[in-house]
mmCIF file of C-alpha atoms in Angstrom:
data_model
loop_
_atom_site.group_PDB
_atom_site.id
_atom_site.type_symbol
_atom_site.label_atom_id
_atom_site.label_comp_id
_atom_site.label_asym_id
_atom_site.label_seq_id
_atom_site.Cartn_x
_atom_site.Cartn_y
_atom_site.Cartn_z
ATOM 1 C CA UNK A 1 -101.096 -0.258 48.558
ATOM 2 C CA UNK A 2 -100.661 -0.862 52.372
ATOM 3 C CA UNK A 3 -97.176 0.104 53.218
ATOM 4 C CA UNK A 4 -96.376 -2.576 55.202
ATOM 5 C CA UNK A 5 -97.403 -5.412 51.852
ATOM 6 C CA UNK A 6 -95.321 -2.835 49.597
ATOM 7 C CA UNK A 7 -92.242 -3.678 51.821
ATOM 8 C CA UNK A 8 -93.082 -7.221 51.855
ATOM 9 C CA UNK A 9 -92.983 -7.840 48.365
ATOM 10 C CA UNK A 10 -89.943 -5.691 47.980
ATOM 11 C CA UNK A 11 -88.136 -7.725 50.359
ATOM 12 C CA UNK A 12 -88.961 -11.208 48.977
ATOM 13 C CA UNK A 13 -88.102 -9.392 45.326
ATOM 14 C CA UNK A 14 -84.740 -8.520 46.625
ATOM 15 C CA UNK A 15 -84.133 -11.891 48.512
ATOM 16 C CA UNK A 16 -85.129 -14.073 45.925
ATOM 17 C CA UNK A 17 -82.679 -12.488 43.803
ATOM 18 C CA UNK A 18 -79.910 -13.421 46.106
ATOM 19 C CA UNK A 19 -80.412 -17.066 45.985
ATOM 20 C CA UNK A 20 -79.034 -17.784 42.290
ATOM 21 C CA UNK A 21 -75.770 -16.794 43.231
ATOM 22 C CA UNK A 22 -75.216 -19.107 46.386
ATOM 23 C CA UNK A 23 -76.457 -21.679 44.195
ATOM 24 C CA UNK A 24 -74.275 -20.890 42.125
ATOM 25 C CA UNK A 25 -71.531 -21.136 44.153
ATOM 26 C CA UNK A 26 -72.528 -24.682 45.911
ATOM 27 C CA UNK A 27 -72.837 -26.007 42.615
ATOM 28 C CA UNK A 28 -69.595 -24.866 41.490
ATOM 29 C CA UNK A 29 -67.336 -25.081 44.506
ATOM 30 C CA UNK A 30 -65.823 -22.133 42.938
ATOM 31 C CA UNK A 31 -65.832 -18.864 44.895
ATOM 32 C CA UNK A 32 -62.854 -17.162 42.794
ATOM 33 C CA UNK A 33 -65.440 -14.519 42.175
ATOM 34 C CA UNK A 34 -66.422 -13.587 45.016
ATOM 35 C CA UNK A 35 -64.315 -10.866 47.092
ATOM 36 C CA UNK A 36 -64.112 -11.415 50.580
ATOM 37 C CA UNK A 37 -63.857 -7.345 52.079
ATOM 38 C CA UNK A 38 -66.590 -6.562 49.860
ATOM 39 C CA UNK A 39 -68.748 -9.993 51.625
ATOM 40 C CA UNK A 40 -67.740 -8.535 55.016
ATOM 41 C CA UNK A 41 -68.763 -5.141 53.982
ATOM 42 C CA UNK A 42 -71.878 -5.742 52.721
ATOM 43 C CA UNK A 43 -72.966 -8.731 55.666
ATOM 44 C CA UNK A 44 -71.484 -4.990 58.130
ATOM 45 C CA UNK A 45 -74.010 -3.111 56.332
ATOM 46 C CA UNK A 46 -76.729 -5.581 55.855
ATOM 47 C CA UNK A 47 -76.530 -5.941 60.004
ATOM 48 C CA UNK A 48 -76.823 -2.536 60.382
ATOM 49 C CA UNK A 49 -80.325 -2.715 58.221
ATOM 50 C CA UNK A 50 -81.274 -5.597 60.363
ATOM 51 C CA UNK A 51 -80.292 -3.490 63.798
ATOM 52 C CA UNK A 52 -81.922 0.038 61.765
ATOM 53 C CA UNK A 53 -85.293 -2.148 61.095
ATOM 54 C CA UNK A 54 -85.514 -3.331 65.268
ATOM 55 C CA UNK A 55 -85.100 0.508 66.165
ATOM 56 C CA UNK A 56 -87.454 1.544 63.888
ATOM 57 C CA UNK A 57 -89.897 -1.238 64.285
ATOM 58 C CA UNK A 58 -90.655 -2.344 60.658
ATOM 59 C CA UNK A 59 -90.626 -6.172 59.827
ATOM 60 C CA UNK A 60 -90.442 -5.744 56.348
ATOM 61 C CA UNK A 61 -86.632 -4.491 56.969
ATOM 62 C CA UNK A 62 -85.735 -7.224 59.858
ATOM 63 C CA UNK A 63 -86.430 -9.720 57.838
ATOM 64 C CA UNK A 64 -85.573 -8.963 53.905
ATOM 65 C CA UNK A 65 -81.856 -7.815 55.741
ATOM 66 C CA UNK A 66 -82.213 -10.879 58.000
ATOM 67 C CA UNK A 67 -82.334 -12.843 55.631
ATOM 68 C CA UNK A 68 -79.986 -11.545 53.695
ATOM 69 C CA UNK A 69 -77.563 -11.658 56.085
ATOM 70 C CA UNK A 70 -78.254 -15.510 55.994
ATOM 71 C CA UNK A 71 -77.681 -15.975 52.666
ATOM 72 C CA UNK A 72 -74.266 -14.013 52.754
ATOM 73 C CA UNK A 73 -73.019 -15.804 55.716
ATOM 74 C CA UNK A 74 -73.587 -18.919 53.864
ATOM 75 C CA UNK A 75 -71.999 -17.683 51.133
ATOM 76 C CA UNK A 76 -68.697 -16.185 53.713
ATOM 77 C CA UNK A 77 -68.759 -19.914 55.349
ATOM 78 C CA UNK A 78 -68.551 -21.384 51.313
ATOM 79 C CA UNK A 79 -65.954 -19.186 50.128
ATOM 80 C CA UNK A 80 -63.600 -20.189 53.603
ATOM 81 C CA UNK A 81 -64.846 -24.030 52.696
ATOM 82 C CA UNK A 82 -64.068 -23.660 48.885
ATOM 83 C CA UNK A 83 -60.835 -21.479 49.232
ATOM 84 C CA UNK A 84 -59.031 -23.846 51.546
ATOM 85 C CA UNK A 85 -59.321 -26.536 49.040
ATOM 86 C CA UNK A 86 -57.130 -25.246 46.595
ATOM 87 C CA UNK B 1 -77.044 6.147 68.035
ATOM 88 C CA UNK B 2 -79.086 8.175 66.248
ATOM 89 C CA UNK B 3 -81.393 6.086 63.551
ATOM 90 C CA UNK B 4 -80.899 8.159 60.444
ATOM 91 C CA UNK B 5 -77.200 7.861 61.174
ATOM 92 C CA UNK B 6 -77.305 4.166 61.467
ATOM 93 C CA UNK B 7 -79.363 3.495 58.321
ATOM 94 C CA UNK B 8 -77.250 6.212 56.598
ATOM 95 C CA UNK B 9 -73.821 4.153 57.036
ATOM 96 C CA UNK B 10 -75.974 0.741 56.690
ATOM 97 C CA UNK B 11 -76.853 2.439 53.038
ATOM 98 C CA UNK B 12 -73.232 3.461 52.322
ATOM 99 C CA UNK B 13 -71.866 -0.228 53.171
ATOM 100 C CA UNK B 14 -74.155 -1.957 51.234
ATOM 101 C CA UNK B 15 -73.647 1.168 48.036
ATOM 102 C CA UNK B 16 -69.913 0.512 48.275
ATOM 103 C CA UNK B 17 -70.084 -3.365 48.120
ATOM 104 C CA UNK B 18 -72.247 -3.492 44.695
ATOM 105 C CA UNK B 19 -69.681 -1.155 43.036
ATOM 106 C CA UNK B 20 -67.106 -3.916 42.163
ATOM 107 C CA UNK B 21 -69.138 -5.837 40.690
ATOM 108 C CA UNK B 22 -70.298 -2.868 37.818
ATOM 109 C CA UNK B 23 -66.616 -2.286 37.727
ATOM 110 C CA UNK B 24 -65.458 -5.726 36.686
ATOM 111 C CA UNK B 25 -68.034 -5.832 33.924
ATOM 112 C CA UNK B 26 -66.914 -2.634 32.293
ATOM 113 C CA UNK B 27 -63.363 -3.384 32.705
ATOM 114 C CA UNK B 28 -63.659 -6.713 31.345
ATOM 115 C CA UNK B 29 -66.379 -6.658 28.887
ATOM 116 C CA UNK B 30 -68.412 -9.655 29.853
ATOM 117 C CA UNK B 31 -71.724 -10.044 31.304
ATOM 118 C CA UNK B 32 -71.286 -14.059 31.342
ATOM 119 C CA UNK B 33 -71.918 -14.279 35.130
ATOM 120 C CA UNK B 34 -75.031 -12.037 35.182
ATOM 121 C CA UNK B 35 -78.574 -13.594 35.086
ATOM 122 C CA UNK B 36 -81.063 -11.129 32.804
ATOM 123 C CA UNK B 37 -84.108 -12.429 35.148
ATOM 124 C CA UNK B 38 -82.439 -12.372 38.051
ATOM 125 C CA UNK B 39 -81.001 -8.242 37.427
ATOM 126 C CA UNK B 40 -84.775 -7.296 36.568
ATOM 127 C CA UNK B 41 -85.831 -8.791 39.720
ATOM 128 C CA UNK B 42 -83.640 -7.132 41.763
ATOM 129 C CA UNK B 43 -84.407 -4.201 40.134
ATOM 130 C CA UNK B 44 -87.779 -4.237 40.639
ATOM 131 C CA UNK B 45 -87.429 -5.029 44.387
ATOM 132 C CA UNK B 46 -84.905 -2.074 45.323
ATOM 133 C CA UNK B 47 -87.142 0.312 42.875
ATOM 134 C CA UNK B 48 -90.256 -0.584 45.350
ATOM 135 C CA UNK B 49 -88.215 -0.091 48.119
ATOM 136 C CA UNK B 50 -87.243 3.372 46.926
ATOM 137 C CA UNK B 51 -91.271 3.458 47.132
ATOM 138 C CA UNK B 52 -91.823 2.090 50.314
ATOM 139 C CA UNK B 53 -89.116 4.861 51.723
ATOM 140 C CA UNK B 54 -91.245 7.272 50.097
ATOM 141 C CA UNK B 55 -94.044 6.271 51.682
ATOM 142 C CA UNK B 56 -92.324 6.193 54.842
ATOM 143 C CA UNK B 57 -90.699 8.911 54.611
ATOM 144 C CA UNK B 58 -87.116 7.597 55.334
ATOM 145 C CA UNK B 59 -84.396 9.309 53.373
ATOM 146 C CA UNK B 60 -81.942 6.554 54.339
ATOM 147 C CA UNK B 61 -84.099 3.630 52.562
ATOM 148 C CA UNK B 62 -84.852 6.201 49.747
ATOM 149 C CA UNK B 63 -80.804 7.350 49.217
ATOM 150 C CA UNK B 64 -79.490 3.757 49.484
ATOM 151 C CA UNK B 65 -81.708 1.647 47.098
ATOM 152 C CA UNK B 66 -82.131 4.852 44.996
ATOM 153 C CA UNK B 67 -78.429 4.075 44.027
ATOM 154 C CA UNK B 68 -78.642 0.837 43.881
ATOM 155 C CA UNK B 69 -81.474 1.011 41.081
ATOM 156 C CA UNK B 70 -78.821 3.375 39.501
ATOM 157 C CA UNK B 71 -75.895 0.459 39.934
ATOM 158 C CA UNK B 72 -78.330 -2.205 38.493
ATOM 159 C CA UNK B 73 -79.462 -0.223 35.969
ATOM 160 C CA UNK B 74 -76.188 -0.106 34.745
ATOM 161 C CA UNK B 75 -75.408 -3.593 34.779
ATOM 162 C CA UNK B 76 -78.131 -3.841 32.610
ATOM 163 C CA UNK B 77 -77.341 -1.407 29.897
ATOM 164 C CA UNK B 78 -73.818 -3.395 30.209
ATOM 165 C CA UNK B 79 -75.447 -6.588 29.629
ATOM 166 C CA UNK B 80 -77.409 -5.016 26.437
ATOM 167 C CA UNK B 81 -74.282 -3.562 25.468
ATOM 168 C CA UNK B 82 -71.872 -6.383 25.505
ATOM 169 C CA UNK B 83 -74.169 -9.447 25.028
ATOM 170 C CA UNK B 84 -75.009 -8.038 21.824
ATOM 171 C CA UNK B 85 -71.418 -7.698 20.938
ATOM 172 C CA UNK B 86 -70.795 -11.858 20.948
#
């Protein structure tokens, strides 16, 4: 299998198994779960991926960490949103 | 910096923020919160990435999802082990 398609489909794989839990969340209002060092540790690390993938020119990484880096953003802006409420 | 440095911390932030989670289920015995589908997807994404690292030949790609098929793969055997237990 090209190289390039192998990292495609392991990104989407990995992304797509993201979403449930923001869902989650939304739905729920309820980030009581969700620990907010370990959200700003892994969105550090995930950036680093993102800034690893640029220097080493592969897409596949840019944008499976890209977008995860979305998705855990969202997820840092819900739990400030959610936690406030209380 | 150097980019086997960078993707070698990128790997250790993202390793270190998946261990709470496996340590919550052990300590409290319940796999409620985890989606069956949604663990063997993820699995199957970060075990082609060990692949694509492989075939790139990046031991930073290869080290970090390499645990983190070892981290999910526990979560699993948790979720056989204490779903059955209900």
């Amino acid at each position: 299998m090209d190289v390039n398609v192998l990292g495609i489909i392991a990104g989407f794989l990995t992304s797509v198994s993201m979403i449930p839990q923001l869902v989650k969340v939304i739905k729920e209002k309820n980030v009581e779960d969700i620990s907010l060092v370990m959200l700003l540790v892994l969105i550090s690390g995930l950036s680093l991926w993102v800034w690893y993938g640029i220097k080493k020119d592969e897409l596949p990484i840019i944008l499976s960490n890209g977008f995860a880096v979305l998705v855990n953003v969202s997820l840092l802006i819900c739990y400030f949103i959610y936690n406030k409420k209380k």
